[in-house]
XYZ file of C-alpha atoms in Angstrom:
365
model
C 10.841 -19.862 -11.890
C 12.020 -18.870 -8.343
C 9.535 -19.777 -5.384
C 9.075 -18.229 -1.938
C 11.991 -18.571 0.174
C 11.206 -21.927 2.333
C 12.030 -21.328 6.523
C 13.173 -24.095 6.717
C 15.998 -22.576 4.115
C 16.453 -19.695 6.209
C 17.058 -20.848 8.831
C 19.457 -23.274 7.228
C 21.466 -20.366 5.850
C 21.694 -18.532 9.100
C 24.951 -21.034 9.880
C 26.376 -19.442 6.934
C 24.422 -15.667 7.080
C 26.026 -15.362 10.852
C 22.937 -13.903 12.729
C 21.495 -10.646 10.574
C 19.158 -9.794 12.670
C 22.277 -9.256 15.698
C 23.902 -6.986 13.562
C 21.271 -4.636 11.837
C 21.411 -1.719 13.580
C 18.498 -0.926 15.770
C 15.777 2.339 14.728
C 18.215 2.722 11.204
C 17.339 2.366 8.423
C 19.576 -0.586 7.052
C 20.040 -2.502 4.331
C 19.237 -6.604 4.003
C 21.766 -8.192 0.606
C 21.216 -11.566 0.761
C 16.653 -12.260 1.539
C 16.419 -14.843 0.016
C 15.742 -15.320 -3.783
C 16.080 -11.521 -5.795
C 15.746 -12.275 -9.782
C 14.334 -9.106 -10.142
C 17.296 -6.804 -8.856
C 15.003 -5.239 -6.074
C 16.444 -3.673 -3.020
C 15.616 -4.680 0.186
C 16.167 -2.569 3.494
C 14.627 -2.640 6.810
C 13.776 -0.700 10.065
C 14.225 -2.642 13.243
C 13.054 -0.371 15.706
C 15.027 0.212 19.996
C 11.719 -0.727 21.229
C 10.747 -5.204 19.058
C 7.888 -6.548 20.402
C 8.478 -10.527 21.223
C 6.737 -11.319 18.501
C 6.627 -8.467 16.391
C 3.694 -7.150 13.347
C 5.638 -5.984 9.496
C 4.116 -4.281 8.041
C 5.689 -3.183 4.182
C 6.059 -0.095 2.907
C 6.003 0.739 -0.929
C 7.567 3.799 -2.204
C 5.932 5.743 -5.934
C 7.738 6.771 -8.829
C 10.558 8.127 -8.614
C 10.748 7.625 -4.382
C 13.187 5.426 -2.343
C 13.447 3.677 -0.117
C 14.858 6.343 2.002
C 12.314 8.696 0.509
C 9.676 6.640 2.161
C 11.735 5.856 5.156
C 11.690 9.950 5.987
C 8.166 11.033 4.710
C 6.027 8.385 5.849
C 5.266 8.465 9.856
C 5.875 4.112 10.425
C 8.839 4.196 11.696
C 8.203 6.149 14.437
C 5.247 4.949 15.186
C 6.714 0.784 14.771
C 8.867 3.078 17.924
C 5.342 3.084 19.353
C 3.912 0.148 18.552
C 7.226 -2.434 18.272
C 7.007 -3.643 15.196
C 8.966 -4.034 11.893
C 9.474 -2.281 8.783
C 10.384 -3.524 5.379
C 10.757 -0.503 2.875
C 11.570 -2.693 0.236
C 13.092 -0.598 -3.991
C 13.055 -0.429 -7.184
C 15.062 -1.187 -9.332
C 14.542 0.405 -12.296
C 15.012 3.588 -13.862
C 12.902 5.796 -12.269
C 11.790 3.680 -9.492
C 8.368 3.130 -10.519
C 7.413 -1.101 -9.787
C 7.488 -3.799 -12.071
C 3.142 -4.482 -12.545
C 2.951 -5.114 -15.956
C 4.148 -8.387 -16.778
C 3.025 -12.113 -16.261
C 6.169 -12.871 -14.248
C 4.848 -9.436 -11.485
C 1.634 -10.749 -11.747
C 2.125 -14.721 -11.040
C 2.965 -16.268 -7.597
C 5.659 -17.054 -7.792
C 6.647 -16.043 -10.890
C 10.020 -13.764 -10.185
C 9.702 -10.664 -10.885
C 9.295 -8.048 -7.189
C 6.555 -9.354 -5.880
C 8.891 -12.198 -6.013
C 10.949 -10.602 -4.457
C 9.180 -8.449 -1.393
C 7.600 -11.767 -1.136
C 11.143 -12.990 0.106
C 11.552 -10.152 2.069
C 8.624 -10.648 4.267
C 9.063 -14.392 5.207
C 13.019 -13.995 5.301
C 11.756 -10.618 8.363
C 8.853 -13.763 9.618
C 12.150 -15.786 10.382
C 15.075 -13.773 11.152
C 12.718 -11.499 13.696
C 10.870 -14.577 15.333
C 7.974 -12.461 13.348
C 3.797 -12.952 13.961
C 3.561 -14.945 10.215
C -0.691 -13.551 11.645
C -0.319 -9.682 12.141
C 1.747 -9.097 7.700
C 0.774 -5.870 6.444
C 1.201 -3.606 3.006
C 1.133 0.134 2.333
C 2.119 1.849 -0.501
C 1.983 5.018 -2.730
C 1.404 5.353 -6.253
C 3.762 2.637 -7.988
C 3.284 1.284 -4.293
C -0.131 1.032 -4.417
C 0.273 -0.681 -7.588
C 2.334 -3.353 -5.798
C -0.076 -3.243 -3.069
C -3.189 -4.501 -5.000
C -0.284 -6.920 -7.296
C 0.509 -8.337 -3.888
C -2.350 -9.123 -2.215
C -3.500 -10.466 -5.282
C -0.641 -12.456 -5.977
C 0.800 -13.938 -2.484
C -2.873 -12.980 0.202
C -1.481 -15.976 2.163
C 1.354 -13.713 3.595
C -0.957 -10.508 4.376
C -3.617 -9.444 7.034
C -4.745 -6.356 5.333
C -3.302 -3.943 2.848
C -3.917 0.410 2.628
C -3.738 1.286 -1.015
C -2.494 4.819 -1.519
C -3.880 6.087 -4.663
C -3.741 3.346 -7.634
C -4.726 1.175 -9.884
C -6.541 -3.134 -9.516
C -4.402 -5.583 -9.598
C -3.731 -7.079 -13.323
C -5.123 -2.883 -15.093
C -1.596 -1.862 -15.814
C -0.594 -5.293 -17.245
C 1.457 -4.513 -20.501
C 3.592 -8.063 -20.759
C 7.021 -5.783 -20.023
C 8.789 -4.996 -17.522
C 8.284 -1.802 -15.409
C 6.114 -1.034 -18.827
C 3.714 2.267 -18.514
C 0.004 1.236 -19.371
C -1.475 4.523 -20.375
C -5.412 3.773 -20.826
C -5.670 1.962 -16.689
C -4.683 4.697 -16.130
C -6.450 7.416 -16.936
C -9.502 5.357 -15.634
C -10.476 3.852 -19.122
C -9.639 -0.393 -18.170
C -13.467 -0.773 -17.550
C -15.034 -4.433 -15.858
C -17.248 -5.580 -14.381
C -17.420 -6.516 -10.700
C -16.828 -10.105 -11.691
C -14.181 -10.305 -14.028
C -11.781 -7.765 -12.339
C -12.056 -10.325 -9.372
C -10.801 -12.562 -12.039
C -8.357 -10.731 -12.648
C -6.772 -10.730 -9.185
C -7.307 -14.875 -8.637
C -6.112 -15.776 -11.722
C -2.885 -14.496 -9.881
C -2.604 -18.044 -7.674
C -5.027 -20.413 -9.116
C -6.124 -23.099 -6.952
C -5.326 -20.538 -3.750
C -8.639 -21.394 -1.809
C -7.093 -19.638 1.591
C -7.824 -16.100 3.273
C -6.926 -12.775 1.410
C -6.143 -8.954 3.495
C -8.139 -6.804 4.404
C -8.051 -3.717 2.107
C -9.202 -0.164 2.750
C -8.953 1.808 -0.797
C -7.571 5.631 -0.918
C -8.029 7.683 -3.905
C -9.086 11.819 -5.015
C -10.876 13.057 -6.819
C -8.917 15.325 -8.811
C -6.069 12.913 -8.809
C -4.827 14.357 -13.013
C -1.992 10.950 -12.610
C -3.342 7.319 -11.711
C -7.091 8.973 -12.639
C -10.009 8.650 -10.224
C -12.112 6.328 -12.326
C -9.442 4.482 -10.508
C -11.011 4.176 -7.389
C -13.905 2.619 -9.012
C -12.514 0.446 -10.575
C -10.355 -0.807 -7.566
C -13.419 -1.655 -4.892
C -15.057 -2.883 -7.845
C -12.490 -5.939 -8.156
C -12.349 -6.437 -4.272
C -15.578 -6.012 -3.888
C -15.549 -9.458 -6.414
C -13.306 -11.130 -4.053
C -15.139 -10.919 -0.852
C -18.747 -11.313 -2.466
C -19.977 -7.767 -2.427
C -22.159 -5.941 -3.825
C -20.405 -2.970 -6.343
C -22.201 -0.044 -5.326
C -24.127 -0.790 -2.418
C -22.028 0.142 1.070
C -23.540 -1.043 3.599
C -22.777 2.504 5.194
C -21.423 6.080 3.871
C -19.502 8.588 6.477
C -19.412 11.273 5.456
C -16.665 13.514 6.607
C -15.108 10.737 6.747
C -11.591 10.851 8.267
C -11.590 14.429 7.854
C -13.567 17.082 6.498
C -12.495 16.381 2.145
C -12.881 12.206 2.618
C -15.828 10.214 2.692
C -16.133 6.440 3.648
C -18.241 3.809 2.086
C -17.205 0.661 3.932
C -18.554 -2.855 2.185
C -17.949 -5.040 5.680
C -15.483 -6.792 7.870
C -13.069 -6.717 4.379
C -14.120 -4.255 2.398
C -13.833 -0.393 3.202
C -13.214 2.917 0.879
C -12.133 5.990 1.168
C -12.207 8.772 -1.864
C -10.854 13.256 -0.840
C -12.983 15.995 -3.070
C -10.079 18.217 -4.182
C -7.941 15.324 -3.150
C -4.398 15.590 -6.441
C -1.897 12.433 -6.203
C -1.310 11.476 -3.708
C -3.321 11.167 -0.782
C -1.367 11.676 2.246
C -0.064 9.080 3.999
C -2.968 7.837 7.066
C -0.429 6.179 9.893
C -3.584 5.660 12.260
C -6.023 4.460 9.894
C -3.261 2.220 8.477
C -2.940 1.007 11.743
C -6.220 1.133 12.669
C -6.767 -1.237 9.523
C -4.064 -3.414 9.948
C -5.529 -4.213 13.851
C -2.753 -2.657 15.454
C -4.454 -0.057 16.841
C -7.698 0.505 17.421
C -10.283 2.637 15.565
C -9.331 5.711 14.561
C -12.188 7.262 12.934
C -14.399 9.970 13.614
C -18.423 9.201 13.912
C -20.312 10.167 11.750
C -23.958 10.059 10.229
C -24.608 6.869 8.534
C -26.532 8.286 5.602
C -28.084 6.072 2.667
C -26.977 3.757 0.876
C -25.907 4.767 -2.987
C -28.064 2.707 -6.154
C -24.862 4.296 -8.309
C -22.166 1.993 -9.449
C -20.584 5.160 -9.246
C -18.994 6.171 -6.288
C -16.784 8.718 -7.585
C -16.200 11.068 -10.546
C -13.343 13.785 -11.747
C -13.816 16.692 -10.652
C -11.044 19.586 -11.473
C -12.311 22.150 -8.246
C -9.663 23.845 -6.743
C -10.400 23.595 -3.662
C -9.513 26.481 -0.837
C -5.901 26.951 0.644
C -7.036 29.771 2.496
C -7.330 29.355 6.409
C -6.198 26.749 6.522
C -3.477 24.350 8.442
C -2.563 20.908 7.066
C -1.746 18.691 9.775
C 1.555 16.710 10.796
C 1.735 13.454 8.343
C -0.829 16.049 6.028
C 0.205 16.457 2.226
C 0.897 20.407 1.886
C 1.787 20.470 -2.029
C 3.001 18.998 -5.264
C 1.337 18.952 -8.198
C -2.443 18.311 -8.766
C -2.512 19.447 -5.269
C -5.458 21.850 -3.802
C -5.814 21.358 0.086
C -3.815 23.283 2.752
C -0.285 24.683 1.945
C 0.599 25.597 5.323
C 1.183 23.410 8.216
C 0.345 23.299 11.341
C 2.662 24.802 14.391
C 5.472 23.176 14.758
C 6.011 21.094 10.735
C 7.085 23.196 7.835
C 5.846 21.766 3.844
C 8.840 19.963 2.921
C 8.881 18.452 -0.462
C 9.030 14.923 -1.105
C 9.048 14.862 -4.454
C 7.365 16.226 -8.011
C 3.862 15.608 -6.771
C 4.330 14.979 -3.199
C 4.935 17.620 -0.463
C 4.370 16.811 3.423
C 4.215 18.106 7.223
C 7.435 17.621 8.499
């Protein structure tokens, strides 16, 4: 069983590795090969901005199935935002055929158990050591399979991350098969339905005995998701409600048309919120401004909206196959504009064009 790379050993290793921080090219996606224990063979890529802050924050950005570090670097706004705000971005890359993440094995779902989750944790400790990064401002985000890994990292390494944003994933542990990089159809189709207490226990048992702080969670999902079905939004909200001691189904605020017309935001408290998109397929487009606000890198970017009464139902989201209108609307910069199951705007605002990232996701770039 591998353990996290220790700060002290990382510093001692600098003598043999050379000053890796100096040789990493600024403002370019660069691979790092000697970041610590890596039993799964996960690849590490890093983006260090020209405008690097003193004691910078770190964002770990985890790609989707079929994706790569390069694809997520090119298709999301984090590198551009890094230049503006001076943080570092780590882009892990899955070692498996199809490039999904291992969120199904016992090792991956166990603190210091090895597998992808441990490798990514070691990327974080390496980066903190090499760049004198602020260990209290490390964040993680991901889409689809990367969103699953984000939930797993929040459960297995809560001491490393201050906050997380999850784009169209499933609860931590939901994809368990006992095999490496397995596929769990029951979970994917939203049929793994459990109580708040059961889901919370699943997450807490990934790091037995841990009593420290846990990352604040912002969960995104779409009602027209036919890859990871919409019920997974409800189950994920149950899980983190239980972890933080909130009552699932009773958010403190329900904000209509937030952060934009297609979405409703459910705020449970400072540690948990969910954003549910009506007519949005797989996956919800990355919202860099929402992420940075949730992480505390910027101020709140949500518009002021009317607060409605708290729902009494224990289910906040329902699946829909209604096709949204695509006529007479434009998608903003960074917004989704196409892909399997997508029903929103397909025309990008000028001067941006709709570019295909994969079969399920095109984005205005």
